[in-house]
GROMACS .gro file of C-alpha atoms in nm:
model
  356
    1UNK     CA    1  10.858  13.917   2.627
    2UNK     CA    2  10.620  13.712   2.849
    3UNK     CA    3  10.518  13.321   2.801
    4UNK     CA    4  10.247  13.139   2.926
    5UNK     CA    5   9.970  12.855   2.897
    6UNK     CA    6  10.023  12.477   2.843
    7UNK     CA    7  10.340  12.469   2.759
    8UNK     CA    8  10.513  12.647   2.999
    9UNK     CA    9  10.296  12.515   3.293
   10UNK     CA   10  10.476  12.125   3.174
   11UNK     CA   11  10.826  12.240   3.078
   12UNK     CA   12  10.889  12.622   3.273
   13UNK     CA   13  11.279  12.538   3.398
   14UNK     CA   14  11.351  12.370   3.090
   15UNK     CA   15  11.207  12.764   2.898
   16UNK     CA   16  11.395  12.960   3.103
   17UNK     CA   17  11.712  12.726   3.079
   18UNK     CA   18  11.712  12.761   2.704
   19UNK     CA   19  11.540  13.108   2.631
   20UNK     CA   20  11.674  13.304   2.940
   21UNK     CA   21  11.652  13.600   2.739
   22UNK     CA   22  11.167  13.606   2.824
   23UNK     CA   23  11.127  13.865   3.071
   24UNK     CA   24  10.876  13.594   3.291
   25UNK     CA   25  10.740  13.267   3.232
   26UNK     CA   26  10.357  13.178   3.364
   27UNK     CA   27  10.173  12.885   3.375
   28UNK     CA   28   9.769  12.781   3.328
   29UNK     CA   29   9.787  12.877   3.719
   30UNK     CA   30   9.987  13.125   3.789
   31UNK     CA   31   9.918  13.382   3.537
   32UNK     CA   32   9.799  13.601   3.803
   33UNK     CA   33  10.147  13.675   3.922
   34UNK     CA   34  10.227  13.860   3.602
   35UNK     CA   35  10.040  14.150   3.703
   36UNK     CA   36  10.157  14.160   4.050
   37UNK     CA   37  10.502  14.160   3.884
   38UNK     CA   38  10.401  14.422   3.725
   39UNK     CA   39  10.268  14.591   3.988
   40UNK     CA   40   9.943  14.585   3.952
   41UNK     CA   41   9.608  14.508   4.118
   42UNK     CA   42   9.415  14.131   4.006
   43UNK     CA   43   9.061  14.191   4.023
   44UNK     CA   44   8.793  13.898   4.015
   45UNK     CA   45   8.552  14.082   3.950
   46UNK     CA   46   8.367  13.962   3.580
   47UNK     CA   47   8.436  14.172   3.294
   48UNK     CA   48   8.156  14.356   3.113
   49UNK     CA   49   8.104  14.379   2.761
   50UNK     CA   50   8.082  14.057   2.478
   51UNK     CA   51   8.382  13.787   2.441
   52UNK     CA   52   8.563  13.821   2.130
   53UNK     CA   53   8.564  13.588   1.844
   54UNK     CA   54   8.843  13.408   1.687
   55UNK     CA   55   8.652  13.199   1.447
   56UNK     CA   56   8.446  13.347   1.152
   57UNK     CA   57   8.162  13.576   1.308
   58UNK     CA   58   7.862  13.267   1.217
   59UNK     CA   59   8.002  13.022   1.463
   60UNK     CA   60   8.191  12.994   1.796
   61UNK     CA   61   8.359  12.770   2.019
   62UNK     CA   62   8.249  12.758   2.376
   63UNK     CA   63   8.426  12.534   2.655
   64UNK     CA   64   8.243  12.398   2.865
   65UNK     CA   65   8.500  12.246   3.131
   66UNK     CA   66   8.881  12.260   3.195
   67UNK     CA   67   9.096  11.985   3.303
   68UNK     CA   68   9.031  11.602   3.288
   69UNK     CA   69   8.965  11.377   3.582
   70UNK     CA   70   9.038  11.072   3.371
   71UNK     CA   71   9.363  10.854   3.415
   72UNK     CA   72   9.412  10.736   3.073
   73UNK     CA   73   9.797  10.589   3.041
   74UNK     CA   74   9.901  10.802   2.757
   75UNK     CA   75   9.749  11.104   2.836
   76UNK     CA   76   9.956  11.423   2.973
   77UNK     CA   77   9.645  11.691   2.930
   78UNK     CA   78   9.541  11.613   3.319
   79UNK     CA   79   9.944  11.717   3.433
   80UNK     CA   80   9.908  12.001   3.236
   81UNK     CA   81   9.541  12.125   3.329
   82UNK     CA   82   9.449  11.961   3.649
   83UNK     CA   83   9.125  11.822   3.771
   84UNK     CA   84   8.803  11.890   3.549
   85UNK     CA   85   8.686  12.216   3.673
   86UNK     CA   86   8.320  12.285   3.527
   87UNK     CA   87   8.181  12.634   3.441
   88UNK     CA   88   7.881  12.738   3.617
   89UNK     CA   89   7.582  12.625   3.408
   90UNK     CA   90   7.431  12.986   3.449
   91UNK     CA   91   7.756  13.148   3.308
   92UNK     CA   92   7.760  12.906   2.965
   93UNK     CA   93   7.388  13.001   2.935
   94UNK     CA   94   7.475  13.404   2.933
   95UNK     CA   95   7.790  13.319   2.712
   96UNK     CA   96   7.545  13.111   2.433
   97UNK     CA   97   7.281  13.412   2.469
   98UNK     CA   98   7.557  13.654   2.439
   99UNK     CA   99   7.729  13.494   2.169
  100UNK     CA  100   7.406  13.452   1.955
  101UNK     CA  101   7.278  13.833   1.991
  102UNK     CA  102   7.640  13.895   1.871
  103UNK     CA  103   7.553  13.677   1.541
  104UNK     CA  104   7.656  13.358   1.605
  105UNK     CA  105   7.445  13.122   1.473
  106UNK     CA  106   7.659  12.816   1.565
  107UNK     CA  107   7.791  12.693   1.849
  108UNK     CA  108   8.041  12.434   1.923
  109UNK     CA  109   8.060  12.259   2.272
  110UNK     CA  110   8.395  12.133   2.389
  111UNK     CA  111   8.543  12.021   2.701
  112UNK     CA  112   8.870  11.780   2.762
  113UNK     CA  113   8.620  11.565   2.886
  114UNK     CA  114   8.283  11.663   2.775
  115UNK     CA  115   8.080  11.381   2.935
  116UNK     CA  116   8.168  11.465   3.280
  117UNK     CA  117   8.010  11.792   3.300
  118UNK     CA  118   7.880  11.899   3.636
  119UNK     CA  119   8.017  11.600   3.853
  120UNK     CA  120   8.218  11.817   4.043
  121UNK     CA  121   7.968  12.136   4.153
  122UNK     CA  122   7.679  11.996   4.097
  123UNK     CA  123   7.809  11.616   4.223
  124UNK     CA  124   7.599  11.471   3.933
  125UNK     CA  125   7.631  11.439   3.558
  126UNK     CA  126   7.484  11.804   3.438
  127UNK     CA  127   7.538  11.750   3.040
  128UNK     CA  128   7.155  11.671   2.929
  129UNK     CA  129   7.011  11.976   3.176
  130UNK     CA  130   7.311  12.196   3.014
  131UNK     CA  131   7.218  12.069   2.673
  132UNK     CA  132   6.855  12.127   2.746
  133UNK     CA  133   6.911  12.493   2.877
  134UNK     CA  134   7.164  12.611   2.555
  135UNK     CA  135   6.908  12.459   2.362
  136UNK     CA  136   6.683  12.730   2.471
  137UNK     CA  137   6.855  12.982   2.348
  138UNK     CA  138   6.649  13.224   2.149
  139UNK     CA  139   6.818  13.205   1.760
  140UNK     CA  140   7.034  12.943   1.806
  141UNK     CA  141   7.027  12.742   1.495
  142UNK     CA  142   7.278  12.470   1.552
  143UNK     CA  143   7.426  12.314   1.901
  144UNK     CA  144   7.753  12.110   1.841
  145UNK     CA  145   7.920  11.860   2.092
  146UNK     CA  146   8.292  11.785   2.089
  147UNK     CA  147   8.484  11.494   2.311
  148UNK     CA  148   8.302  11.237   2.455
  149UNK     CA  149   8.424  11.007   2.680
  150UNK     CA  150   8.294  10.645   2.628
  151UNK     CA  151   8.318  10.527   2.995
  152UNK     CA  152   8.028  10.642   3.183
  153UNK     CA  153   7.899  10.811   2.885
  154UNK     CA  154   7.534  10.989   3.002
  155UNK     CA  155   7.296  10.787   2.786
  156UNK     CA  156   7.031  11.044   2.954
  157UNK     CA  157   7.214  11.324   2.654
  158UNK     CA  158   7.088  11.126   2.335
  159UNK     CA  159   6.683  11.137   2.385
  160UNK     CA  160   6.773  11.564   2.430
  161UNK     CA  161   7.011  11.548   2.119
  162UNK     CA  162   6.669  11.367   1.933
  163UNK     CA  163   6.429  11.601   2.077
  164UNK     CA  164   6.599  11.879   2.004
  165UNK     CA  165   6.578  12.025   1.704
  166UNK     CA  166   6.941  12.250   1.724
  167UNK     CA  167   7.124  12.020   1.844
  168UNK     CA  168   7.317  11.862   1.563
  169UNK     CA  169   7.303  11.481   1.544
  170UNK     CA  170   7.690  11.446   1.546
  171UNK     CA  171   7.910  11.300   1.843
  172UNK     CA  172   8.291  11.300   1.848
  173UNK     CA  173   8.384  11.076   2.074
  174UNK     CA  174   8.735  10.980   2.125
  175UNK     CA  175   8.773  10.598   2.122
  176UNK     CA  176   9.153  10.536   2.120
  177UNK     CA  177   9.129  10.147   2.087
  178UNK     CA  178   8.915   9.826   2.086
  179UNK     CA  179   9.096   9.502   2.170
  180UNK     CA  180   9.028   9.449   2.560
  181UNK     CA  181   9.422   9.440   2.621
  182UNK     CA  182   9.534   9.751   2.504
  183UNK     CA  183   9.191   9.956   2.676
  184UNK     CA  184   9.342   9.768   2.983
  185UNK     CA  185   9.700   9.962   2.872
  186UNK     CA  186   9.525  10.223   2.791
  187UNK     CA  187   9.362  10.279   3.120
  188UNK     CA  188   9.035  10.410   2.966
  189UNK     CA  189   8.778  10.190   3.207
  190UNK     CA  190   8.573  10.110   2.912
  191UNK     CA  191   8.555   9.726   2.703
  192UNK     CA  192   8.502   9.643   2.375
  193UNK     CA  193   8.178   9.467   2.447
  194UNK     CA  194   8.035   9.814   2.601
  195UNK     CA  195   8.194  10.000   2.301
  196UNK     CA  196   8.007   9.772   2.031
  197UNK     CA  197   7.703   9.842   2.294
  198UNK     CA  198   7.739  10.195   2.341
  199UNK     CA  199   7.740  10.278   1.949
  200UNK     CA  200   7.443  10.034   1.907
  201UNK     CA  201   7.231  10.188   2.117
  202UNK     CA  202   7.321  10.583   2.024
  203UNK     CA  203   7.292  10.469   1.668
  204UNK     CA  204   6.891  10.364   1.768
  205UNK     CA  205   6.863  10.638   1.980
  206UNK     CA  206   6.946  10.871   1.728
  207UNK     CA  207   6.860  10.787   1.455
  208UNK     CA  208   7.141  10.902   1.158
  209UNK     CA  209   7.362  11.019   1.390
  210UNK     CA  210   7.684  11.102   1.257
  211UNK     CA  211   8.022  10.949   1.468
  212UNK     CA  212   8.339  11.088   1.468
  213UNK     CA  213   8.622  10.933   1.657
  214UNK     CA  214   9.012  10.908   1.709
  215UNK     CA  215   9.177  10.615   1.731
  216UNK     CA  216   9.541  10.554   1.836
  217UNK     CA  217   9.815  10.299   1.709
  218UNK     CA  218  10.176  10.173   1.820
  219UNK     CA  219  10.048  10.195   2.228
  220UNK     CA  220  10.319  10.002   2.382
  221UNK     CA  221  10.201   9.638   2.386
  222UNK     CA  222   9.926   9.624   2.072
  223UNK     CA  223  10.005   9.348   1.849
  224UNK     CA  224   9.923   9.308   1.532
  225UNK     CA  225   9.633   9.083   1.693
  226UNK     CA  226   9.551   9.360   1.853
  227UNK     CA  227   9.536   9.593   1.556
  228UNK     CA  228   9.335   9.334   1.344
  229UNK     CA  229   9.034   9.403   1.629
  230UNK     CA  230   9.068   9.729   1.613
  231UNK     CA  231   9.088   9.773   1.177
  232UNK     CA  232   8.783   9.537   1.186
  233UNK     CA  233   8.651   9.764   1.452
  234UNK     CA  234   8.627  10.007   1.184
  235UNK     CA  235   8.504   9.784   0.931
  236UNK     CA  236   8.256   9.675   1.154
  237UNK     CA  237   8.118  10.084   1.294
  238UNK     CA  238   8.138  10.245   0.962
  239UNK     CA  239   8.234  10.595   1.125
  240UNK     CA  240   8.134  10.871   0.937
  241UNK     CA  241   8.421  11.105   1.045
  242UNK     CA  242   8.739  10.935   1.144
  243UNK     CA  243   9.053  11.086   1.247
  244UNK     CA  244   9.360  10.837   1.370
  245UNK     CA  245   9.721  10.949   1.508
  246UNK     CA  246  10.054  10.723   1.635
  247UNK     CA  247  10.128  10.684   2.001
  248UNK     CA  248  10.395  10.941   2.117
  249UNK     CA  249  10.606  10.856   2.406
  250UNK     CA  250  10.494  11.138   2.665
  251UNK     CA  251  10.694  11.208   2.940
  252UNK     CA  252  10.498  11.200   3.310
  253UNK     CA  253  10.286  10.985   3.168
  254UNK     CA  254  10.179  10.644   3.295
  255UNK     CA  255  10.250  10.474   2.972
  256UNK     CA  256  10.579  10.624   2.969
  257UNK     CA  257  10.697  10.567   3.341
  258UNK     CA  258  10.584  10.231   3.281
  259UNK     CA  259  10.612  10.094   2.937
  260UNK     CA  260  10.885  10.047   2.738
  261UNK     CA  261  10.782  10.248   2.337
  262UNK     CA  262  10.805   9.925   2.205
  263UNK     CA  263  10.652   9.974   1.872
  264UNK     CA  264  10.927  10.075   1.597
  265UNK     CA  265  10.758  10.437   1.430
  266UNK     CA  266  10.672  10.264   1.068
  267UNK     CA  267  10.484  10.003   1.224
  268UNK     CA  268  10.284  10.249   1.365
  269UNK     CA  269  10.294  10.468   1.113
  270UNK     CA  270  10.195  10.162   0.883
  271UNK     CA  271   9.900  10.068   1.077
  272UNK     CA  272   9.766  10.431   1.130
  273UNK     CA  273   9.834  10.430   0.721
  274UNK     CA  274   9.611  10.112   0.696
  275UNK     CA  275   9.312  10.255   0.954
  276UNK     CA  276   9.270  10.547   0.733
  277UNK     CA  277   9.335  10.332   0.403
  278UNK     CA  278   8.989  10.167   0.521
  279UNK     CA  279   8.801  10.515   0.647
  280UNK     CA  280   8.895  10.624   0.311
  281UNK     CA  281   8.692  10.367   0.141
  282UNK     CA  282   8.371  10.358   0.373
  283UNK     CA  283   8.403  10.718   0.411
  284UNK     CA  284   8.345  10.769  -0.013
  285UNK     CA  285   8.036  10.496  -0.008
  286UNK     CA  286   7.897  10.712   0.276
  287UNK     CA  287   7.923  11.042   0.070
  288UNK     CA  288   7.787  10.855  -0.274
  289UNK     CA  289   7.465  10.733  -0.051
  290UNK     CA  290   7.381  11.090  -0.021
  291UNK     CA  291   7.387  11.227  -0.372
  292UNK     CA  292   7.024  11.286  -0.393
  293UNK     CA  293   6.938  11.426  -0.080
  294UNK     CA  294   6.883  11.784   0.020
  295UNK     CA  295   7.081  11.894   0.352
  296UNK     CA  296   7.056  12.244   0.574
  297UNK     CA  297   7.409  12.414   0.485
  298UNK     CA  298   7.593  12.695   0.661
  299UNK     CA  299   7.782  12.833   0.419
  300UNK     CA  300   8.106  12.870   0.577
  301UNK     CA  301   8.325  13.091   0.354
  302UNK     CA  302   8.311  13.229  -0.018
  303UNK     CA  303   8.577  13.104  -0.223
  304UNK     CA  304   8.682  13.159  -0.624
  305UNK     CA  305   8.503  12.910  -0.839
  306UNK     CA  306   8.252  12.795  -0.505
  307UNK     CA  307   8.083  12.901  -0.202
  308UNK     CA  308   8.184  12.637   0.113
  309UNK     CA  309   7.932  12.578   0.358
  310UNK     CA  310   7.874  12.227   0.633
  311UNK     CA  311   7.615  12.016   0.635
  312UNK     CA  312   7.501  11.966   1.091
  313UNK     CA  313   7.687  11.649   0.984
  314UNK     CA  314   8.035  11.867   0.942
  315UNK     CA  315   8.256  12.024   1.256
  316UNK     CA  316   8.466  12.315   1.074
  317UNK     CA  317   8.800  12.260   0.982
  318UNK     CA  318   8.784  11.865   1.062
  319UNK     CA  319   8.530  11.686   0.848
  320UNK     CA  320   8.392  11.714   0.513
  321UNK     CA  321   8.240  12.037   0.328
  322UNK     CA  322   7.982  12.070   0.073
  323UNK     CA  323   8.075  12.305  -0.252
  324UNK     CA  324   7.846  12.525  -0.427
  325UNK     CA  325   7.908  12.626  -0.743
  326UNK     CA  326   7.923  13.014  -0.841
  327UNK     CA  327   7.752  12.979  -1.180
  328UNK     CA  328   7.479  12.780  -1.029
  329UNK     CA  329   7.435  13.022  -0.705
  330UNK     CA  330   7.652  13.301  -0.704
  331UNK     CA  331   7.472  13.530  -0.446
  332UNK     CA  332   7.466  13.287  -0.127
  333UNK     CA  333   7.563  13.483   0.174
  334UNK     CA  334   7.865  13.386   0.397
  335UNK     CA  335   7.660  13.300   0.801
  336UNK     CA  336   7.354  13.185   0.625
  337UNK     CA  337   7.204  12.872   0.607
  338UNK     CA  338   7.058  12.695   0.241
  339UNK     CA  339   6.870  12.354   0.094
  340UNK     CA  340   7.135  12.217  -0.121
  341UNK     CA  341   7.124  11.901  -0.303
  342UNK     CA  342   7.388  11.702  -0.336
  343UNK     CA  343   7.456  11.639  -0.715
  344UNK     CA  344   7.815  11.421  -0.662
  345UNK     CA  345   8.030  11.347  -0.417
  346UNK     CA  346   8.398  11.274  -0.347
  347UNK     CA  347   8.590  11.101  -0.063
  348UNK     CA  348   8.599  11.404   0.188
  349UNK     CA  349   8.385  11.658  -0.002
  350UNK     CA  350   8.072  11.678  -0.116
  351UNK     CA  351   7.889  11.882  -0.455
  352UNK     CA  352   7.567  12.055  -0.500
  353UNK     CA  353   7.346  12.306  -0.612
  354UNK     CA  354   7.023  12.504  -0.424
  355UNK     CA  355   6.722  12.293  -0.447
  356UNK     CA  356   6.390  12.471  -0.623
   0.00000   0.00000   0.00000
C-alpha cells in the first residue's frame, strides 16, 4: 500500500508514525521516488493517448497551473503545492482539442490562482491570450473560469469574455472579506475601495456577468463592525452565487504563527449563517427575475422525474440547476444543449420547459 498527495506532503512524519503498516509515503514532489523504490525507471517523455475523464463525458476540468505565489494569512495551499507553475499554452490548447474530440463540450479552467497565469513562464500575465486560443478550439461550446484573485486582476480578460460567445459570462473570484482591517490581516493585497471598483468594472465590461465568490467569517481579529461591513457588502453587490466558510487555524500558516484564534467557533458559525441567510434571500430574488426568460441549457443528468441541466451561469456541483419535467420533454439527451424557458423558481433551482 502506497500513499501520496497533499496530505502526505504536509504530514508525512506524522502519518508514518501513526500508520507504519503503509509500505511507502510520497508527497507531491517526490512521487517519482516510488518508481525508483519499485526498481522501475522514470521516463519524462510525453504520453500518447487521451486524458482520462472522471466527470460526465460532456464536461471536464482543466488545470492551467499548479501552486500559488500569494501569501494569504490563513491559507496552507502554498505550503503544500509550492510556487505557481503555469502550464505551457501549447500543452493546454492540445489538451483542450483532445478533450473536445472525445466529446467534451464544456471545459472548466481551474487553478489555485487562475489570474497569475503566465507571469512565471512568459514574464507577463497571459490569461487573456490563453482564453483567446482556447476559445478558438473548434467544437468547444462553453469555457468557464474558476478561482480568480482580486489583487492585480488582469482586466483585459473581460473584453475577451465579452467578445467570445463560447466563454461563459461567469467568474468565480474568491474575495474572502471586505473590511480593510481584515483584508490587511488576511494579507490580501487589495482594499475595500479597490474591490468595489473591480466588481463595478466587471459588470460594466461584461453585461450580464454572473459572479460567484467565497467569503470567510471569524478570521483572528474580526470585530462585529468588520462583520457588519461584510454583510453590507453582500447586500450591496448581490452576488449571483456565493459560498462561505469559517476560519480554521491551519498549522504553518502566517495566521497560525502570528495571531491567536480569538473568535469562538459559535460566533464564527453564527456570522457565517447570517451571511448565507442574506445570500439566500438575494438568490431567491434573482431567480424569480429569470422566470419567463429562455436560456441555453446543458443537460447534465437524467433523474426519475426530471432532466437536470445548467445554464452558462452555473458550474456543476456548486451552483444551481435547471429542472425540466419528463412529462413535458421525455426525450432529452444528456450532454446536449436545449433552449429552456424558465417557468418557476425557488432559492436554489430553476424549473423550465423546452422553448417553442
